[in-house]
Structure formats: structure tokens, C-alpha cells
CSV table of C-alpha atoms and ligand atoms in Angstrom, one decimal:
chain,number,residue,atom,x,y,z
G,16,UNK,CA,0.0,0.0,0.0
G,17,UNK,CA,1.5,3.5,-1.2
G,18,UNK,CA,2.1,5.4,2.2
G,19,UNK,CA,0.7,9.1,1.8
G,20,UNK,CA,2.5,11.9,3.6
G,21,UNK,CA,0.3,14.2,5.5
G,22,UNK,CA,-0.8,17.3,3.6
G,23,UNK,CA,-3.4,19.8,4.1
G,24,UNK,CA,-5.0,21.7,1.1
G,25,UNK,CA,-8.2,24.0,1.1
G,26,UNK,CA,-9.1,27.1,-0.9
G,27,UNK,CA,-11.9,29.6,-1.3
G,28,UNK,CA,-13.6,31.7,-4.0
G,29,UNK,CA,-12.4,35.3,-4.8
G,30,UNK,CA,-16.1,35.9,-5.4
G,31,UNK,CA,-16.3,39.0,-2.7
G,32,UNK,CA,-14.8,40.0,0.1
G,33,UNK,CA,-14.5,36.6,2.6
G,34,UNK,CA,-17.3,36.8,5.8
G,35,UNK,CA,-16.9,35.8,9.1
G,36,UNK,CA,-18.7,32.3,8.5
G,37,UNK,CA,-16.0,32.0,6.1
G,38,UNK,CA,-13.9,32.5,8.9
G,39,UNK,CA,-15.2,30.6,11.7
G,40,UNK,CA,-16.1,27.8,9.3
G,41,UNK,CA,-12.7,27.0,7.7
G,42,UNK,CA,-9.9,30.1,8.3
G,43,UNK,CA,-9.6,29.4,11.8
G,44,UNK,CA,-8.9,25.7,11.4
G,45,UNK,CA,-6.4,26.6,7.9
G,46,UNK,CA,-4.1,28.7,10.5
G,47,UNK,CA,-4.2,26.2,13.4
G,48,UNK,CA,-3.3,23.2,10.8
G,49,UNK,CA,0.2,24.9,10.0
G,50,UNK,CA,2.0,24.2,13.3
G,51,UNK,CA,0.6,20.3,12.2
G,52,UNK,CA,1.0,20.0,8.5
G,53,UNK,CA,2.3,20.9,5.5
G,54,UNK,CA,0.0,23.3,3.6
G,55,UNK,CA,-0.8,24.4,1.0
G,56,UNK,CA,-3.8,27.2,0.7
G,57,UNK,CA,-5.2,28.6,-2.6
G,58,UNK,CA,-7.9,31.3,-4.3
G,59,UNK,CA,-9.9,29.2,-6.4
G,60,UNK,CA,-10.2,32.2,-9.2
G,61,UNK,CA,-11.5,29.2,-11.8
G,62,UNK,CA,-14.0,28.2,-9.6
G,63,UNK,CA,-14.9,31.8,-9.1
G,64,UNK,CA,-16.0,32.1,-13.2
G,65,UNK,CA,-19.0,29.0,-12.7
G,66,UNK,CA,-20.7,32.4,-12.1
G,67,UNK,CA,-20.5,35.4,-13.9
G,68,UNK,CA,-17.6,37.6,-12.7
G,69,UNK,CA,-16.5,41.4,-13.4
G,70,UNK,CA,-12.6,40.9,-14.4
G,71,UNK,CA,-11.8,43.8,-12.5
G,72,UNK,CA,-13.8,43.1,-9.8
G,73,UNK,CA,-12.2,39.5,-10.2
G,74,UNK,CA,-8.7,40.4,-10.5
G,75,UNK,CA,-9.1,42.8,-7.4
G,76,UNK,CA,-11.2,40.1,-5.2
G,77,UNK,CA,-8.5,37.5,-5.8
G,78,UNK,CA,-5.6,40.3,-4.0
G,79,UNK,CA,-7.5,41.1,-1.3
G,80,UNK,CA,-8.7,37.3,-0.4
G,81,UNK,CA,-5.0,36.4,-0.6
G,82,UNK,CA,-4.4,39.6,1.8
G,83,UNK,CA,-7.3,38.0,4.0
G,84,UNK,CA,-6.0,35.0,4.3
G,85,UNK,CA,-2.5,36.4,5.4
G,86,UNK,CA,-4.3,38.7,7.4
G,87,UNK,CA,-5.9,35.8,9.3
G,88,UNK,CA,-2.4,34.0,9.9
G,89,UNK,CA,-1.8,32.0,6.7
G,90,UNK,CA,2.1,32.3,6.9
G,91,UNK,CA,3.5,32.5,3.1
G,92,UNK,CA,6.9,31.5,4.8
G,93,UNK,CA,5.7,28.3,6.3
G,94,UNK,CA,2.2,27.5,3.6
G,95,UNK,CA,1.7,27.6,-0.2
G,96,UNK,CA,0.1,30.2,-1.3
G,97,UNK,CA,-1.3,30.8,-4.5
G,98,UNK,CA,-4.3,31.3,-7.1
G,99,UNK,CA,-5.5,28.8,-9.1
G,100,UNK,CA,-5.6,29.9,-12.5
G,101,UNK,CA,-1.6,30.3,-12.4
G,102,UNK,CA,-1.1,26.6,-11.8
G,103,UNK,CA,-2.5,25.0,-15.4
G,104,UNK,CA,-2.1,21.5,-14.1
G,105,UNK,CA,-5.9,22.0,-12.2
G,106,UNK,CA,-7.4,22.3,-15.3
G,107,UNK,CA,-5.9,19.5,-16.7
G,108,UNK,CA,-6.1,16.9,-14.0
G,109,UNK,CA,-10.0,18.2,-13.7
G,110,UNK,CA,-10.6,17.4,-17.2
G,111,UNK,CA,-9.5,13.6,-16.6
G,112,UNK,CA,-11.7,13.6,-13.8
G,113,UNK,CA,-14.7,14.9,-15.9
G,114,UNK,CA,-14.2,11.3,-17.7
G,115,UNK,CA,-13.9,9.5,-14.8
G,116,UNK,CA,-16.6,11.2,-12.8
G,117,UNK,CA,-20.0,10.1,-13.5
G,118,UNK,CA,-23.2,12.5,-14.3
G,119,UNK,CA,-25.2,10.5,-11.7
G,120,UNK,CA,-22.8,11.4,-9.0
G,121,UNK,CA,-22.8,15.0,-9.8
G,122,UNK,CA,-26.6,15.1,-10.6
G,123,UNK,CA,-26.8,14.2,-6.8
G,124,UNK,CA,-24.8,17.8,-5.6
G,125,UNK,CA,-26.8,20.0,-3.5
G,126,UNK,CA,-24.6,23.0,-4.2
G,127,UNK,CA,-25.2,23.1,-8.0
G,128,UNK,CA,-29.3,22.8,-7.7
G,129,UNK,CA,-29.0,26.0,-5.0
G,130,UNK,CA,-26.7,27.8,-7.4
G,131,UNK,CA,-28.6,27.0,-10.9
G,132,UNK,CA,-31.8,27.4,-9.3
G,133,UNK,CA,-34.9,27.0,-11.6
G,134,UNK,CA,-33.2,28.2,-14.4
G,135,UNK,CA,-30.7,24.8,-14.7
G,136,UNK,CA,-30.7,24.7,-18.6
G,137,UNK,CA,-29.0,28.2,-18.4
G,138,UNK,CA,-26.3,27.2,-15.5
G,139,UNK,CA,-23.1,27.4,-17.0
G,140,UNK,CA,-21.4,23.8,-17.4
G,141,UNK,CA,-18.7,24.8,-15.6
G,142,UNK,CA,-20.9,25.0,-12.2
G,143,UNK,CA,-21.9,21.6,-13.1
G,144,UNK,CA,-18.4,20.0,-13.1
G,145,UNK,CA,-16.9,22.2,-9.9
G,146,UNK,CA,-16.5,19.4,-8.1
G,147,UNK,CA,-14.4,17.9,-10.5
G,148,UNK,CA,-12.4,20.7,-10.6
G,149,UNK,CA,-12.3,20.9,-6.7
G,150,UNK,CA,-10.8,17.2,-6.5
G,151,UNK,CA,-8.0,18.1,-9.2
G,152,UNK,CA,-7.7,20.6,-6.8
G,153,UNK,CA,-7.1,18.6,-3.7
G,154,UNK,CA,-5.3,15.7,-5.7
G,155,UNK,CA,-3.1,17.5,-7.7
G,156,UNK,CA,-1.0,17.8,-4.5
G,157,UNK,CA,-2.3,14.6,-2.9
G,158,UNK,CA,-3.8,16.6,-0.3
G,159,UNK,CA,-5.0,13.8,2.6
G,160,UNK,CA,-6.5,16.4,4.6
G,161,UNK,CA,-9.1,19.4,3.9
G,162,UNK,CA,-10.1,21.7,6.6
G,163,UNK,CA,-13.4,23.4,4.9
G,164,UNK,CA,-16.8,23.7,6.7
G,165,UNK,CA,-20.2,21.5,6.6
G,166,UNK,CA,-21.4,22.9,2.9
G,167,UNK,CA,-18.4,21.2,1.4
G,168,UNK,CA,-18.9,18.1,3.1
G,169,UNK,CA,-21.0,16.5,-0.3
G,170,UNK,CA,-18.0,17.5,-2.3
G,171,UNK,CA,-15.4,16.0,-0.3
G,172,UNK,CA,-17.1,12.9,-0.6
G,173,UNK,CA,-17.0,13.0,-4.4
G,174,UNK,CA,-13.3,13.8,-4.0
G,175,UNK,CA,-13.2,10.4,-2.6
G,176,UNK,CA,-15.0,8.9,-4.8
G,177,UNK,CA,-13.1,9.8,-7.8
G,178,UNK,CA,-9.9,9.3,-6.0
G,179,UNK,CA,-10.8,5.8,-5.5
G,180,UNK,CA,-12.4,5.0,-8.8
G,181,UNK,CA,-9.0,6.7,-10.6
G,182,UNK,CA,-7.4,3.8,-8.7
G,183,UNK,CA,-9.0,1.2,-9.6
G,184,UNK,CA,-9.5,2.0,-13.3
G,185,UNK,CA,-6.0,2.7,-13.8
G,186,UNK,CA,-4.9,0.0,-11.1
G,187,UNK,CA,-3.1,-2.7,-13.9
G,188,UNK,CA,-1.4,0.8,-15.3
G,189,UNK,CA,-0.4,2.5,-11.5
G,190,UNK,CA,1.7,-0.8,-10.9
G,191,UNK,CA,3.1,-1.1,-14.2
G,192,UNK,CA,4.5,2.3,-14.0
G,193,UNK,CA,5.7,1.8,-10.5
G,194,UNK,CA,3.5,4.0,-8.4
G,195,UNK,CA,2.1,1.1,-6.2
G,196,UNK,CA,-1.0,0.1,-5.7
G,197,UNK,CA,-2.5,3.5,-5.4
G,198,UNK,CA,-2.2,6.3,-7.1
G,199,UNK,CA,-4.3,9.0,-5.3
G,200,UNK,CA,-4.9,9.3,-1.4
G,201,UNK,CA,-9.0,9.3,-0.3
G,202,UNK,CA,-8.9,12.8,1.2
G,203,UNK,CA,-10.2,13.3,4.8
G,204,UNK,CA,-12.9,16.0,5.2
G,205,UNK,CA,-11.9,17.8,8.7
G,206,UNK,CA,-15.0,19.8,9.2
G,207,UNK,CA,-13.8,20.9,12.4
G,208,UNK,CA,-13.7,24.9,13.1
G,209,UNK,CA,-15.4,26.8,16.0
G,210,UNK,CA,-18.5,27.3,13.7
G,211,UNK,CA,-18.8,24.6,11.1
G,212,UNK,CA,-21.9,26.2,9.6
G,213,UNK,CA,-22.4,30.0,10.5
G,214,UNK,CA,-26.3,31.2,9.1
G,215,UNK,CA,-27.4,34.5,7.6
G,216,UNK,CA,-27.8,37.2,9.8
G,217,UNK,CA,-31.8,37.8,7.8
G,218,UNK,CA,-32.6,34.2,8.0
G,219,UNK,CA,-31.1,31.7,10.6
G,220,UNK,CA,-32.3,28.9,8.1
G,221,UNK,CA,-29.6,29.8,5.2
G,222,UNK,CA,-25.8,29.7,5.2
G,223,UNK,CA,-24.1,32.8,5.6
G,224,UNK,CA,-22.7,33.3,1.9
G,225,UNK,CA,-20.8,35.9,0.0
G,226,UNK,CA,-23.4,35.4,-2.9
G,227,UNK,CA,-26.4,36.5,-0.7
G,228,UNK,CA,-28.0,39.6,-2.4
G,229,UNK,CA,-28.3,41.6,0.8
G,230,UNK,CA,-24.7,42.6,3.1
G,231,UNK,CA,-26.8,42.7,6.5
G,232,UNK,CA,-26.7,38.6,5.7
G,233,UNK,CA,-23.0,38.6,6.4
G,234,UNK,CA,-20.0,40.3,8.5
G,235,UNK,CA,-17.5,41.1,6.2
G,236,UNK,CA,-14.0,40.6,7.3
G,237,UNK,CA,-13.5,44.4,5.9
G,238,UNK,CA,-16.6,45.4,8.1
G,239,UNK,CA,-15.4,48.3,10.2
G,240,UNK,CA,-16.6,48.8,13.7
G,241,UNK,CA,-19.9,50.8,12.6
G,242,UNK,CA,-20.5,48.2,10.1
G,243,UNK,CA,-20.4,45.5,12.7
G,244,UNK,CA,-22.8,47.5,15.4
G,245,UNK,CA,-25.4,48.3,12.1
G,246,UNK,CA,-25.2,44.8,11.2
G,247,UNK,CA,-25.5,42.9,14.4
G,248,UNK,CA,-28.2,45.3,15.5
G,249,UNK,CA,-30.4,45.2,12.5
G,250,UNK,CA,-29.6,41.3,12.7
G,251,UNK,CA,-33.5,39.0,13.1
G,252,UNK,CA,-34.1,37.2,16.1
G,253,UNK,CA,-37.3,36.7,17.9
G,254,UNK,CA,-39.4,38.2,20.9
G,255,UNK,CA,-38.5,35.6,23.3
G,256,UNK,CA,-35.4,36.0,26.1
G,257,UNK,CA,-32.5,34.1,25.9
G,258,UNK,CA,-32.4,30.3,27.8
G,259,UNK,CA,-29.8,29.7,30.0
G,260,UNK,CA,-29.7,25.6,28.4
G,261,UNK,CA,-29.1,24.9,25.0
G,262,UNK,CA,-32.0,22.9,24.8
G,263,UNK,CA,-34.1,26.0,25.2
G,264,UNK,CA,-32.6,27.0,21.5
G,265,UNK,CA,-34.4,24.4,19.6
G,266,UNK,CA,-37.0,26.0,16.9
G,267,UNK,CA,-34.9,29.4,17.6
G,268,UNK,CA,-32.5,29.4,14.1
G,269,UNK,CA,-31.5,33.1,15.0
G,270,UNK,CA,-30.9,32.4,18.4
G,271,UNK,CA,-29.1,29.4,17.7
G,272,UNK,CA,-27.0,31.2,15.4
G,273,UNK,CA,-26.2,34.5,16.9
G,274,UNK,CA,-25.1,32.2,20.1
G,275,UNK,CA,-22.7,30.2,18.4
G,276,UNK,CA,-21.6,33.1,16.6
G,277,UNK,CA,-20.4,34.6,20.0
G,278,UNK,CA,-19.2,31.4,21.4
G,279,UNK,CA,-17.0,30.6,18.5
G,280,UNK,CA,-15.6,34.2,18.4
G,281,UNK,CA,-14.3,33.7,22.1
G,282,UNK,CA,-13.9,30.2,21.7
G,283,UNK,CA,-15.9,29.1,24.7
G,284,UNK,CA,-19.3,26.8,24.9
G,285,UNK,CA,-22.1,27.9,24.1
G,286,UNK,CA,-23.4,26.7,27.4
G,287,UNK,CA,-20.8,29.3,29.2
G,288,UNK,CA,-22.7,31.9,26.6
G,289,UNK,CA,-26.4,30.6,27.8
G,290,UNK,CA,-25.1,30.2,31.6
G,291,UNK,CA,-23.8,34.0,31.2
G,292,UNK,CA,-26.3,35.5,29.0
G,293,UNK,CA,-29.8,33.5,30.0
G,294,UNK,CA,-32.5,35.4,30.4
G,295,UNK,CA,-31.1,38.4,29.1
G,296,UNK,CA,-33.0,40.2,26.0
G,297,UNK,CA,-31.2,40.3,22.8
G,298,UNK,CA,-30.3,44.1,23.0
G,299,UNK,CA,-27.9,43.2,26.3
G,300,UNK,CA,-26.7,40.0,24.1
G,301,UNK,CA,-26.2,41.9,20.9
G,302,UNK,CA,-24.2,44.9,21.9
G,303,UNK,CA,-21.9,42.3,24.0
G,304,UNK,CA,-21.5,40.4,20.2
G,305,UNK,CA,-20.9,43.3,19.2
G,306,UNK,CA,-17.8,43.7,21.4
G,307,UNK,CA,-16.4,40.5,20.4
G,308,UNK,CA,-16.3,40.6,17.0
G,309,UNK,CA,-14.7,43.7,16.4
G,310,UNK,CA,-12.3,42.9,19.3
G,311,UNK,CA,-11.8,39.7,17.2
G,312,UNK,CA,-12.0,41.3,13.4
G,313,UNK,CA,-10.4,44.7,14.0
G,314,UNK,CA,-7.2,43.6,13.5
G,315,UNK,CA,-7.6,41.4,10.6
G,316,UNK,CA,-9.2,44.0,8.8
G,317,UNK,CA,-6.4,46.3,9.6
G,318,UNK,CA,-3.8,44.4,8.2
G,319,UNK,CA,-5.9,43.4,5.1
G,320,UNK,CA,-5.7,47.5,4.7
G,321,UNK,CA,-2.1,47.4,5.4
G,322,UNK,CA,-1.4,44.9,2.9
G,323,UNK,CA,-3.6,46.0,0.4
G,324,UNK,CA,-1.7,49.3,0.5
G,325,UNK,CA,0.8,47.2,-1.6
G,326,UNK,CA,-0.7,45.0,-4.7
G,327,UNK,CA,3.0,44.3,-5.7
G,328,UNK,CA,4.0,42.3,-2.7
G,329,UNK,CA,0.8,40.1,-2.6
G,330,UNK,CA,1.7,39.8,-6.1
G,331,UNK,CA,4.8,38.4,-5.5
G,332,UNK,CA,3.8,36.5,-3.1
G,333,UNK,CA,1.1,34.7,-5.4
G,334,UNK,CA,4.0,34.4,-7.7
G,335,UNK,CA,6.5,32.6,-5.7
G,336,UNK,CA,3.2,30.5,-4.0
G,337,UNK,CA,2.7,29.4,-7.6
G,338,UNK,CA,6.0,28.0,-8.5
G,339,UNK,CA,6.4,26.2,-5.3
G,340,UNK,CA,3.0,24.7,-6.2
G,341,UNK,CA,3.7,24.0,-10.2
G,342,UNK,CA,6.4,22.0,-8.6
G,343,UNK,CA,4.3,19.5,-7.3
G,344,UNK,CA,1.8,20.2,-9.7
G,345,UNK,CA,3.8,19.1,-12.7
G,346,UNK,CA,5.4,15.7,-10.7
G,347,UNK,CA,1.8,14.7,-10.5
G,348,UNK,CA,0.1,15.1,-13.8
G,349,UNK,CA,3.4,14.0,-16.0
G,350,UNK,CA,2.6,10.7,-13.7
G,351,UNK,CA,-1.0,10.8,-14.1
G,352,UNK,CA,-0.3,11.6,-18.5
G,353,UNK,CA,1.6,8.0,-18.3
G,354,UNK,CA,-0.7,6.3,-16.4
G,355,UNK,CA,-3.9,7.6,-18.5
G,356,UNK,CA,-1.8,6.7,-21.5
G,357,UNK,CA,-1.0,9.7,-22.9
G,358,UNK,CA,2.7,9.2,-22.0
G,359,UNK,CA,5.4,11.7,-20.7
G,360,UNK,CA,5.2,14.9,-22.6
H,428,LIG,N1,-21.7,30.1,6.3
H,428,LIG,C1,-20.6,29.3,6.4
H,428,LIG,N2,-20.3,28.7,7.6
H,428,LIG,C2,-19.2,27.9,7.7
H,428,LIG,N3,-18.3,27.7,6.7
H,428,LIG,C3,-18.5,28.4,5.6
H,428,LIG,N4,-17.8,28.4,4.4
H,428,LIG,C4,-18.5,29.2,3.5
H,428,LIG,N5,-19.6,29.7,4.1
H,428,LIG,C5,-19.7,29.2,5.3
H,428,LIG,C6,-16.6,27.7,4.2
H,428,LIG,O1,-15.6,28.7,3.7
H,428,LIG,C7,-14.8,28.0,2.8
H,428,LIG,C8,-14.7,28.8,1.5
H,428,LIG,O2,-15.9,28.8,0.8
H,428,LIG,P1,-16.0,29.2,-0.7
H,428,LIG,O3,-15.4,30.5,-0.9
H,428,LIG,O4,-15.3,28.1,-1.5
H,428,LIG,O5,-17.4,29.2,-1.2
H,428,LIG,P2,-18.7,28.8,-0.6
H,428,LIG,O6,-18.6,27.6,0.3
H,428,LIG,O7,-19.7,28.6,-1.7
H,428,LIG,O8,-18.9,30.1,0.3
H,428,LIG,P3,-19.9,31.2,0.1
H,428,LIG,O9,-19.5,32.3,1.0
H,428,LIG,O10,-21.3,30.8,0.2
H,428,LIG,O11,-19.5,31.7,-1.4
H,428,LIG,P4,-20.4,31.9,-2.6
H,428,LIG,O12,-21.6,32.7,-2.2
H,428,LIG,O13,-19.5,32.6,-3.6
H,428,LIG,O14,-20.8,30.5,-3.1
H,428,LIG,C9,-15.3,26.6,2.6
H,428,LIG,O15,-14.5,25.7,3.4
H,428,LIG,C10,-16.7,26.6,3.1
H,428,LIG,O16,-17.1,25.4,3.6
């Protein structure tokens, strides 16, 4: 059995500014995984065009999520980083996964019904086959780990599943060319942050999401104090006190929500929230989120300002993320060309 070495990679969209379920959901959990694991972290810019993009919007979203990510505590001096669409070797590998993938299994993805809506014969094809594209991602670099939150869980499951059938179609032709018995690792989700799934602030039954129409849905991770207080107030919840058990949250999505919001931006329970805050109305437990969060965000949006201040050295850092990735990047598909069949180029 081919032994795998331990690597962690994870990415997200440069689709708009990153949110704090963003955050809680995966950054958190990318930062912590460096003192662990080799890393790698990217901005999936193709994945950001399976919806329509502004390129100059684009091409400025994809600086300032790299910034956020630094920001955060991705250290370019200890984790790869890079964007996507410098590193042609994901397009490539996804494009052998679009003929080993089957249209049943992505037929089955949650994500691309939300996204195409009712209008699925106008859905680009390229939302169709993200997941594809999102396990050339993770396999390219025989990632074993992904820290992402719960919406991604679907897709990580498809990783494995093309992982595994990639091995066993090509299983006579992995031996024969001396890579073992397996070729590619089956990647392990690790949905494991302080929030896994943080809920819009207009509707405690949907995800918080940088798509969603209306900003008071999200906290911005370049939300500055004011913005924070507007949102958080403004924020739905419902007439009833807070319960001091967490029992007493069932039925309450807002509740629920703006709870775990605040115990995952002090990193406590969310009974030590209830046992502190039960009983209270939600205009003592607001302005007390309120406190947290910019304690918590003020200084990541800070340095996302400082760094912004100078496109050239995220730039460069892009660059250099993207040549230590090609590295790996081209050892993998000129292995994966021989084994398909197409031989060494
Ligand atoms: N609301 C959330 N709660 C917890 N985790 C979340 N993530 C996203 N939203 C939440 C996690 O953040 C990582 C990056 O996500 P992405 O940029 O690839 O896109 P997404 O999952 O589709 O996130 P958005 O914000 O909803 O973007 P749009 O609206 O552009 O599609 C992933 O690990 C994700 O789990």
C-alpha cells in the first residue's frame, strides 16, 4: 500500500470580500493546521468564473482574499500560497476527472441545484463540473487532509470517490509504472472549526454566503466597527429571552446562530454563553457580540488594509506561492499523462 504523507489543502472563491462564517467555518482551522501540516492554501479564481464575474472586480477580489488569508495567519513562509488559475495542471487533471466522474454522481450535488436554481438549462457547465475541478484541486497535490466547513462536506465525498475509482480503473497501469497500488490518497474532510456552519444574519435557516444579495446577511471581514454595530443590530431574532440551556434553543434558528456566533468568536461553549447570558433580552446580548467581534475582526481588517496598500508584494507572493506549487503540480500530472496513457510529454 503506497504510504501518503500528511498534507493539508483547502481554498476559497475570490467571489467577494471573505465573511466571518468564512472565517469561523474553515480560516480558523487553515491557521491552526500549520503548526501540524504541510500546507498548501489557494484562491480558487476558476472556480470563481461557474458564475458570472467582473474581471476587474475579479482580479481585485483575488488580492485582497489572498491579503485576508495572510491577514488571518496563513504564513506565506511556512504554507503555499497561490491562485488557481496560475497553476494550469488543475485544469488538466480536472478534465481527466470529468471522464472518470459520473453524471449520476454530480446530478446528486446540492450545491449546484442552490446555485442553478430554476433556471438549470442556463447554469453554466462549468458549475456543473466544480467538483471535479475541486478534486483536481485537492489531488493534484495529494492533499489527505481538507479543513473546509459543513457545505463542502458533499464535495469531499465526491473527491473520494473519484480518488478511489481513478485507482482502480488505472490500477493494472499504476503498478506497471511503479506507483504502487494506489495512485491517489482518499482525502479526509476535517470539518472541524469553532462554527462549522455560520447562518445568515436575515434568515437563521440559510448559510451565511458571500453570494447572498443583501450585506446585512454577512460580517464582512472588511466590516469596520460601525458596520459591525449596524449589522448585528439590525440582525432577526425573535421576541423571546435568551435560555440559559441549550436545549431552550431548539425552533430558535437566530438564536441558535447568533449564540454560536459569539461562542465561537471567544472560543468558549455555548453553554458558558447561555449560563452568562440567560434570560437576558437580545439588546444586552447583541451589543456584547458586538464587542467580540470587532475585538476579534479589528485587527484582521487592519492588516488586510495594510497589505492592500501594496498589490505588488501580494503579487509576489502569489508568484512565488505558484512555482512552489507547479512543482508538485507538474510531478503529479506527467505521472498521471503515463498512467492515463497519454505518456510523458
Ligand atoms: N456560512 C458558512 N459557515 C461555515 N463555513 C462556511 N464556508 C463558507 N460559508 C460558510 C466555508 O468557507 C470556505 C470557502 O468557501 P468558498 O469560498 O469556496 O465558497 P462557498 O462555500 O460557496 O462560500 P460562500 O461564501 O457561500 O461563497 P459563494 O456565495 O460565492 O458561493 C469553505 O470551506 C466553506 O465550507
Amino acid at each position: 500500500m503506497t504510504q501518503f504523507k500528511d498534507r493539508v489543502f483547502s481554498g476559497m472563491q475570490p467571489t467577494h470580500t471573505l465573511h466571518l462564517g468564512n472565517y469561523l467555518g474553515a480560516m480558523v482551522n487553515w491557521v491552526r493546521m500549520q503548526d501540524t501540516h504541510d500546507c498548501i492554501y489557494c484562491v480558487v479564481d476558476l472556480h470563481a468564473i461557474t458564475m458570472p464575474q467582473d474581471p476587474k472586480a475579479l482580479a481585485a477580489n483575488i488580492r485582497e482574499v489572498a491579503a485576508a488569508y495572510i491577514a488571518c495567519g496563513i504564513d506565506p513562509a511556512r504554507s503555499i500560497l497561490f491562485n488557481q488559475s496560475r497553476v494550469h495542471e488543475h485544469a488538466e487533471l480536472a478534465w481527466v476527472f470529468n471522464c472518470v466522474a459520473r453524471m449520476g454522481w454530480l446530478n446528486r450535488m446540492t450545491q449546484f441545484k442552490e446555485k442553478a436554481g430554476k433556471d438549470r438549462e442556463n447554469a453554466a457547465v462549468g458549475l456543473f463540473a466544480y467538483p471535479t475541478l475541486m478534486a483536481a484541486d485537492i489531488l493534484l497535490y495529494k492533499g489527505t487532509h481538507v479543513p473546509v466547513g459543513e457545505d463542502q462536506k458533499q464535495h469531499l465525498e465526491l473527491t473520494r470517490d473519484i480518488a478511489q475509482k481513478f485507482n482502480n480503473d488505472f490500477a493494472a497501469s499504476i503498478a506497471e509504472h511503479g506507483f504502487g497500488e494506489t495512485f491517489f490518497p482518499l482525502p479526509e474532510p476535517m470539518i472541524q472549526g469553532p462554527a462549522t456552519r455560520v447562518m445568515s444574519l436575515r434568515d437563521g435557516t440559510k448559510k451565511m454566503s458571500k453570494s447572498d444579495p443583501s450585506d446585512y446577511a454577512r460580517i464582512n471581514l472588511t466590516d469596520d466597527a460601525d458596520a459591525i454595530a449596524q449589522k448585528v443590530r439590525k440582525a432577526k431574532t425573535d421576541p423571546e429571552p435568551l435560555p440559559s440551556e441549550a436545549a431552550g434553543l431548539a425552533g430558535r434558528p437566530e438564536a441558535d446562530n447568533l449564540v454560536g456566533i459569539y461562542a465561537a468568536l471567544r472560543d468558549v461553549p455555548r453553554e458558558a454563553v447561555l449560563a452568562e447570558f440567560g434570560g437576558a433580552n437580545f439588546s444586552t446580548f447583541k451589543s456584547a457580540l458586538v464587542d467580540v467581534a470587532v475585538d476579534r475582526l479589528a485587527p484582521i481588517t487592519g492588516e488586510m488594509r495594510r497589505l492592500s496598500a501594496d498589490p505588488g508584494h501580494i503579487d509576489a507572493i502569489l508568484a512565488e506561492g505558484a512555482r512552489k506549487a507547479s512543482e508538485i503540480a507538474a510531478g503529479t500530472m506527467d505521472a498521471v499523462r503515463r498512467i492515463v496513457g497519454f505518456g510523458p510529454r
